[in-house]
PDB file of C-alpha atoms in Angstrom:
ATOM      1  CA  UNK A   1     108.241  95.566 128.089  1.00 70.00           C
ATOM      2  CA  UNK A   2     104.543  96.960 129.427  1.00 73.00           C
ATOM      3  CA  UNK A   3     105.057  99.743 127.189  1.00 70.00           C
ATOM      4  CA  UNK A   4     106.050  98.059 124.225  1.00 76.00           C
ATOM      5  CA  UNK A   5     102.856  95.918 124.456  1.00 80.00           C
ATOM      6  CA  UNK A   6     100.935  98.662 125.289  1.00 76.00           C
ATOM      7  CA  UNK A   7     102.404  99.962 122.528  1.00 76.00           C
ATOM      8  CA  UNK A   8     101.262  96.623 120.442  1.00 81.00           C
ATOM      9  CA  UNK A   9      97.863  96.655 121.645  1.00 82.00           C
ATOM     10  CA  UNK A  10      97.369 100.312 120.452  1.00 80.00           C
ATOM     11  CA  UNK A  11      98.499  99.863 117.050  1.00 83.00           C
ATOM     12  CA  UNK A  12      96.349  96.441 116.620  1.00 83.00           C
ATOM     13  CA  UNK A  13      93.311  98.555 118.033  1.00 84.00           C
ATOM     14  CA  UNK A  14      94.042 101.218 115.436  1.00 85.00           C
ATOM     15  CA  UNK A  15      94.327  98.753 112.598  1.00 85.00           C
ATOM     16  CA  UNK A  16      91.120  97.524 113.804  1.00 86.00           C
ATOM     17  CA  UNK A  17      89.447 100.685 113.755  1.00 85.00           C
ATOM     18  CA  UNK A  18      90.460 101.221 110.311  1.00 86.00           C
ATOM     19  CA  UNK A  19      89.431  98.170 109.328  1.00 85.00           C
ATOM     20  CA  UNK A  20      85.943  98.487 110.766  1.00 87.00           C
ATOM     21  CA  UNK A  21      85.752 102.325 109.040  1.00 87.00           C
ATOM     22  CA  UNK A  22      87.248 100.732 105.479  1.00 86.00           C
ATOM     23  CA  UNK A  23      84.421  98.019 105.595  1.00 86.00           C
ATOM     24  CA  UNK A  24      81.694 100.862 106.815  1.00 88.00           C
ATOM     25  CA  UNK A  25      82.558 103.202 104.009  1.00 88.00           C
ATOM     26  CA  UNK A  26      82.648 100.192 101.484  1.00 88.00           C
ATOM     27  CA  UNK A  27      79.423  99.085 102.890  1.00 88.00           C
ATOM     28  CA  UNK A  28      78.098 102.928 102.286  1.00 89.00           C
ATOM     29  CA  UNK A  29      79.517 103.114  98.181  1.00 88.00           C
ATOM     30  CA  UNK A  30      78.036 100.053  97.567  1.00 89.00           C
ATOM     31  CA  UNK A  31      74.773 101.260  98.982  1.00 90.00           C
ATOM     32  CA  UNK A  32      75.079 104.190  97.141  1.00 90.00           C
ATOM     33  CA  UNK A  33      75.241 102.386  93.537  1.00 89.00           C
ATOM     34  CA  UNK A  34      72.925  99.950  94.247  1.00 91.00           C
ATOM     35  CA  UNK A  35      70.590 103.078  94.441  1.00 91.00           C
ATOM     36  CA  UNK A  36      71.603 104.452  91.116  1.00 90.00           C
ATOM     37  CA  UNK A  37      71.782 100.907  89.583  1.00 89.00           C
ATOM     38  CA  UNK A  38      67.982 101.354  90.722  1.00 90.00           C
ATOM     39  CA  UNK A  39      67.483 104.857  89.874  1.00 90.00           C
ATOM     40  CA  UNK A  40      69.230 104.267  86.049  1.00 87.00           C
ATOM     41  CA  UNK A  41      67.198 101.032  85.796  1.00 88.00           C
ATOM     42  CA  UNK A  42      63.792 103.473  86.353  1.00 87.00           C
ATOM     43  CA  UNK A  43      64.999 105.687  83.781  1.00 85.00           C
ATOM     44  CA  UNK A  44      66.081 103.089  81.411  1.00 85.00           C
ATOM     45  CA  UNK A  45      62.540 101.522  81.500  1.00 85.00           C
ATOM     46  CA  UNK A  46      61.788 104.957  80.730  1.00 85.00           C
ATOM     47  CA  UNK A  47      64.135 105.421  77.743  1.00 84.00           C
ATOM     48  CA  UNK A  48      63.160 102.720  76.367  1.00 84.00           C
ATOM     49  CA  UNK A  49      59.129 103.391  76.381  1.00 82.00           C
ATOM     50  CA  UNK A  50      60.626 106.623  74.643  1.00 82.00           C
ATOM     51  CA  UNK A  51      62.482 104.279  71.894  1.00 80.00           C
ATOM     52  CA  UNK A  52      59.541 102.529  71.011  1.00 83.00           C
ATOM     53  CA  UNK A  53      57.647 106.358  70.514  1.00 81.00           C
ATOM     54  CA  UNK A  54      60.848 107.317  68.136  1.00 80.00           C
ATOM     55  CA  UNK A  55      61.780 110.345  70.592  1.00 81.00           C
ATOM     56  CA  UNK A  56      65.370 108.594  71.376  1.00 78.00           C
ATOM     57  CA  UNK A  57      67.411 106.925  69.483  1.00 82.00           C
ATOM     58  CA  UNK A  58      69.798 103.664  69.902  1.00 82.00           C
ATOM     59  CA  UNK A  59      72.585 105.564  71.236  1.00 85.00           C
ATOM     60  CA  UNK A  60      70.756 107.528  74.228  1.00 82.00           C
ATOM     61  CA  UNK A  61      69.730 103.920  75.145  1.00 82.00           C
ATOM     62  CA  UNK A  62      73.502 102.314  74.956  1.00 87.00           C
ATOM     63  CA  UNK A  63      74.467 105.604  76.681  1.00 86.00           C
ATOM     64  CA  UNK A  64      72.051 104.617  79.854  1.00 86.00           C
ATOM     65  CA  UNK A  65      72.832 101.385  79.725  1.00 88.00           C
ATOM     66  CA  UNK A  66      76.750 101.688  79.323  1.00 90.00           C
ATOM     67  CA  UNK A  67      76.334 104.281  82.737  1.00 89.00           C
ATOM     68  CA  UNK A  68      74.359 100.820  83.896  1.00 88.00           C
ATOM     69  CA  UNK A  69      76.735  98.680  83.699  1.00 91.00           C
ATOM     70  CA  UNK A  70      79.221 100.750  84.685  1.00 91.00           C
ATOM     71  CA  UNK A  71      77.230 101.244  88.255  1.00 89.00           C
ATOM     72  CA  UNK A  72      76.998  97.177  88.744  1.00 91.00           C
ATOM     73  CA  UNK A  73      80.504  97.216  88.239  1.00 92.00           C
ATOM     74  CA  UNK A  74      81.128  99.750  91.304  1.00 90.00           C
ATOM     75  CA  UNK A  75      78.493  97.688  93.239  1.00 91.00           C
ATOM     76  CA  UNK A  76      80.396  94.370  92.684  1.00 92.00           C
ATOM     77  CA  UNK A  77      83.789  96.750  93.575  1.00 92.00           C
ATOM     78  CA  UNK A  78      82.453  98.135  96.493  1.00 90.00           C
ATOM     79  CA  UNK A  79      80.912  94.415  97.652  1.00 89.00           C
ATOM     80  CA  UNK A  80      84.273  92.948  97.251  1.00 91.00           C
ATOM     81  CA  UNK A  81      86.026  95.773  99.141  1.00 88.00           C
ATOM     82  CA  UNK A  82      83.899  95.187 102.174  1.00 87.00           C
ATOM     83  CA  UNK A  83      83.733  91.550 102.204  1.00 87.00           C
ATOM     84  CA  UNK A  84      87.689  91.575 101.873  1.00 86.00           C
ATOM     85  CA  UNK A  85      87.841  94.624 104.647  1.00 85.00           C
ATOM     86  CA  UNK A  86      85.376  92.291 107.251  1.00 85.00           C
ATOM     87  CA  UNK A  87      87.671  89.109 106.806  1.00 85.00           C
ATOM     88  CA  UNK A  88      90.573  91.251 107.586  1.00 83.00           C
ATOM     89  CA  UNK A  89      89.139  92.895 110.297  1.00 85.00           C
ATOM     90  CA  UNK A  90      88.007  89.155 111.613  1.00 85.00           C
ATOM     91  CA  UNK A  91      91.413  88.123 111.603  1.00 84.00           C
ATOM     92  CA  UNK A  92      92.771  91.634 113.459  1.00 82.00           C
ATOM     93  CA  UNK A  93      90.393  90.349 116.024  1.00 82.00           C
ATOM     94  CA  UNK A  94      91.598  86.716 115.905  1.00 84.00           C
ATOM     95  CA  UNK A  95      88.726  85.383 114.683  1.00 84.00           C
ATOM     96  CA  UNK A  96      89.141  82.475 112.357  1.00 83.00           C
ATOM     97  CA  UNK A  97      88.817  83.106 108.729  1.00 78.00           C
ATOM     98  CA  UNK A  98      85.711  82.993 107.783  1.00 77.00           C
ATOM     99  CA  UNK A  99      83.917  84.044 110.532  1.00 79.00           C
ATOM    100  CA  UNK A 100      80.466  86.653 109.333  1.00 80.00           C
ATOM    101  CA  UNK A 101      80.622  90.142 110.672  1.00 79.00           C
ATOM    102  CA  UNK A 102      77.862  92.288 111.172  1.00 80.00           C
ATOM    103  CA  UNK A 103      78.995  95.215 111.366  1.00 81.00           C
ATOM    104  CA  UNK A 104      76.970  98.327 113.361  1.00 81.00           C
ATOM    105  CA  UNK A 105      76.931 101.957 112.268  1.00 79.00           C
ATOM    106  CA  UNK A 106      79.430 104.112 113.831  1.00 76.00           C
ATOM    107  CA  UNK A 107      78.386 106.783 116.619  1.00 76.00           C
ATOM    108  CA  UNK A 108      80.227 109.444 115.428  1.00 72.00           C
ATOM    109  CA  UNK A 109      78.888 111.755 118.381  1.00 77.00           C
ATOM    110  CA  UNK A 110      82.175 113.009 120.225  1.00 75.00           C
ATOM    111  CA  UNK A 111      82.604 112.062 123.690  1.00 72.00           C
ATOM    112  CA  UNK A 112      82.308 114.216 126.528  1.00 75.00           C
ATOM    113  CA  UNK A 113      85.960 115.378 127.920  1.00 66.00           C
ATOM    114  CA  UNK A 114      86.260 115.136 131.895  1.00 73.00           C
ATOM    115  CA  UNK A 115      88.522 118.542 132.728  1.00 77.00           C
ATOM    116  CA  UNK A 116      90.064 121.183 130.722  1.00 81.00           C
ATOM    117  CA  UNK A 117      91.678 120.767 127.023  1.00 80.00           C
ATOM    118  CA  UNK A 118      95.269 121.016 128.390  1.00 84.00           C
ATOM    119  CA  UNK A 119      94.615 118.362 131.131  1.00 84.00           C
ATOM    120  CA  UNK A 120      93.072 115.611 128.307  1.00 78.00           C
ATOM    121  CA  UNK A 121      96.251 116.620 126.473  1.00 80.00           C
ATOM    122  CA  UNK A 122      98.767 116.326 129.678  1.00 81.00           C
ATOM    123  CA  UNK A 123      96.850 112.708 130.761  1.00 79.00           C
ATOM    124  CA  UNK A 124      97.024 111.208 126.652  1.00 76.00           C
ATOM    125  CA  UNK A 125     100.747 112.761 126.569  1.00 75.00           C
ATOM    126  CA  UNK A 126     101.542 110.146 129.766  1.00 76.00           C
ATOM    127  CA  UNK A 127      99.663 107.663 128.907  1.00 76.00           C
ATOM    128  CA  UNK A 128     101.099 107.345 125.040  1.00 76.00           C
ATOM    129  CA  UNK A 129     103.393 103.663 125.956  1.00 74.00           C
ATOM    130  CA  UNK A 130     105.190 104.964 122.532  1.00 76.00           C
ATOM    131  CA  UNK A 131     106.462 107.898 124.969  1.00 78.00           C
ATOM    132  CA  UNK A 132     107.564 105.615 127.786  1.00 76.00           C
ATOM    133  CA  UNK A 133     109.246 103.131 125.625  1.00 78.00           C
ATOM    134  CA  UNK A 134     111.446 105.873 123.599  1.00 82.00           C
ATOM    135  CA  UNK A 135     112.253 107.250 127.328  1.00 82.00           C
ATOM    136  CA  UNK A 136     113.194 103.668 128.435  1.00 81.00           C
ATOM    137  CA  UNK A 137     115.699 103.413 125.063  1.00 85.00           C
ATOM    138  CA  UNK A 138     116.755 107.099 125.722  1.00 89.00           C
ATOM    139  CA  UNK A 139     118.297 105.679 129.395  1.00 88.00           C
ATOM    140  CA  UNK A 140     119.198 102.842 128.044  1.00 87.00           C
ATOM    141  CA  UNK A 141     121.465 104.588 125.588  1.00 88.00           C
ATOM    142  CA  UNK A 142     122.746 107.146 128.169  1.00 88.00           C
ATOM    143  CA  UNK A 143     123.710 103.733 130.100  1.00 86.00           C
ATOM    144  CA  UNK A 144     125.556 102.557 127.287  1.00 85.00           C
ATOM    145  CA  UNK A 145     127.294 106.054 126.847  1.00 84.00           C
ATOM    146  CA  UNK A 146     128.312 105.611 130.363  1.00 83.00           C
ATOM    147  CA  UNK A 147     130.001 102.128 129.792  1.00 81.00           C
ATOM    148  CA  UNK A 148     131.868 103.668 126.791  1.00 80.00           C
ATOM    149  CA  UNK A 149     133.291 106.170 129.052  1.00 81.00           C
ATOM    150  CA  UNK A 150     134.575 103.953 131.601  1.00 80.00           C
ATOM    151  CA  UNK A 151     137.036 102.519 129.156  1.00 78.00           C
ATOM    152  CA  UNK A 152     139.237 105.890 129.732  1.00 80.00           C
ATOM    153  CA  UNK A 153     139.437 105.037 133.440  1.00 83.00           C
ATOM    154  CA  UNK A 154     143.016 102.954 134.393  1.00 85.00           C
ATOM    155  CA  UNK A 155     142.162  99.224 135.461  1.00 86.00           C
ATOM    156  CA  UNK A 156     143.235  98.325 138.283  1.00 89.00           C
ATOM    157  CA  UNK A 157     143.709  94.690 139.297  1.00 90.00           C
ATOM    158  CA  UNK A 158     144.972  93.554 142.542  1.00 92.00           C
ATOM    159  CA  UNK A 159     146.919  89.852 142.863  1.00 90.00           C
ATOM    160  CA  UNK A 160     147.092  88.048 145.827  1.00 91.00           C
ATOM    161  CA  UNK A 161     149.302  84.070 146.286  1.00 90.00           C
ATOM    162  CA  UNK A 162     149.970  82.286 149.063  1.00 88.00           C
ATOM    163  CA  UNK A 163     151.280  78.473 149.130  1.00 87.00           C
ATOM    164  CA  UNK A 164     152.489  75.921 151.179  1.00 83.00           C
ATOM    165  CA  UNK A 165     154.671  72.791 150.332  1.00 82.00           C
ATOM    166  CA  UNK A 166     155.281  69.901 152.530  1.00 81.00           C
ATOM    167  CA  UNK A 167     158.492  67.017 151.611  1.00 75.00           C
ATOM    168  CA  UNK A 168     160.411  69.529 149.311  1.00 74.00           C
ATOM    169  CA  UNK A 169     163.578  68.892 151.267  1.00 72.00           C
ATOM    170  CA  UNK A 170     165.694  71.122 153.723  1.00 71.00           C
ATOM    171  CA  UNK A 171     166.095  74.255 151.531  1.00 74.00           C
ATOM    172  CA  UNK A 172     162.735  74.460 150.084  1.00 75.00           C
ATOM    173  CA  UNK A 173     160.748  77.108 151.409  1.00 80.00           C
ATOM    174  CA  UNK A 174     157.461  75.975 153.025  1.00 82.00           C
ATOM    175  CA  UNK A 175     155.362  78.986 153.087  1.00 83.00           C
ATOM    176  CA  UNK A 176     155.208  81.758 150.600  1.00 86.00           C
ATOM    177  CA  UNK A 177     153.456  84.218 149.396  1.00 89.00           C
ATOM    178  CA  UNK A 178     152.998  87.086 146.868  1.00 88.00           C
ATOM    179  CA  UNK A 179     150.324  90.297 147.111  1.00 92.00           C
ATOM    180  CA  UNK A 180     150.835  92.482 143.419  1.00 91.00           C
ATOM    181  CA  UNK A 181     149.090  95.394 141.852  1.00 90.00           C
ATOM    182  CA  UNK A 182     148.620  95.892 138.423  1.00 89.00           C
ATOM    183  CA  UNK A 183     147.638  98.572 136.551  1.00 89.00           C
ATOM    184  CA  UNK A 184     146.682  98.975 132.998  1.00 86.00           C
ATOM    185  CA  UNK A 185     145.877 102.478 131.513  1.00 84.00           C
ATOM    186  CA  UNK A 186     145.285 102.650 127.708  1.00 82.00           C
ATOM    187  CA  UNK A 187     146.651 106.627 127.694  1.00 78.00           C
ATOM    188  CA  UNK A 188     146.299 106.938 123.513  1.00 80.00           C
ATOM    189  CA  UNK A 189     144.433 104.681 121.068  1.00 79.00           C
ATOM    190  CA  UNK A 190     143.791 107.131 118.609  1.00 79.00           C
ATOM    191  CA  UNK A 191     141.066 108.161 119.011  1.00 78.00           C
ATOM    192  CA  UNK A 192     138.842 105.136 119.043  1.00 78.00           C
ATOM    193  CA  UNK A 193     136.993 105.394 122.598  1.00 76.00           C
ATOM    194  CA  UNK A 194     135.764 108.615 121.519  1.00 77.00           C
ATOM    195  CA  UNK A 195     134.372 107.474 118.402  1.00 78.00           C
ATOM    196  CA  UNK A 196     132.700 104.304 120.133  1.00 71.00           C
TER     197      UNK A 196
END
């Protein structure tokens, strides 16, 4: 049971972590368009000062401002995708619905290992409740296996009857008693311990 909620608390910790990344990079696109929204914007101005001179005509300016649009639309995509991504992560967390993230940058420095590669990778191999669980069903199966087999062994029962009777008249017998073995051996069933 400690390993299967290990096992639970790992995989709620990784959904989180994805969660927190999917909101980060959404955060990050949406940053990034809002910057060319800007940048287009500059050179629309532009364009358009150009218009007015006769250098471009209608369609270069549609052009830019078709590639506008199209960037508000990724900004409102990429807006959506994180709000949607920090509610989710808010309720991974338990959180109630609702509840306003703010969400840090990442420190994507790696950490320092303490030891040797190989001893990082022996410690995470024992520590993995995934491992331990699967170990815990392997026995339990190899348990089962063994209660399978002990259906080809003879059952033995042993009987055992004593009684005693008062007022029966002369010839009844008072005391008796009765001690019996039985045995019960299931030689050929055709084959269907094996299979079980």
């Amino acid at each position: 049971r400690r390993a299967e909620r290990a096992r639970t608390t790992i995989d709620l910790a990784s959904r989180a972590a994805e969660a927190y990344l999917g909101a980060l990079q959404a955060a990050t696109l949406r940053d990034v368009a809002q910057t060319s929204v800007t940048q287009i914007e500059a050179n629309l101005t532009r364009a358009e000062a150009l218009k007015a001179g006769g250098i471009l005509s209608d369609v270069d300016l549609l052009r830019l401002q078709a590639q506008r649009d199209a960037l508000i639309q990724q900004v409102l995509e990429a807006q959506s995708t994180y709000d949607v991504a920090r509610r989710g992560l808010a309720l991974l967390l338990g959180l109630p619905d609702g509840t306003e993230l703010e969400l840090a940058p990442v420190d994507t420095s790696p950490p320092e290992v303490p030891g040797s590669e190989d001893e990082a990778a022996t410690a995470a191999r024992r520590k993995r409740p995934e491992l331990r669980a699967a170990e815990a069903q392997l026995a339990q199966a190899r348990l089962g296996i063994d209660v399978q087999r002990a259906n080809y062994y003879p059952s033995v029962v042993a009987i055992g009857q004593y009684s005693h009777t008062e007022g029966q008249g002369a010839f009844a017998i008072e005391d008796s008693a009765f001690v019996g073995l039985t045995v019960d051996w299931n030689l050929w069933d055709w084959g269907q311990r094996k299979a079980g």
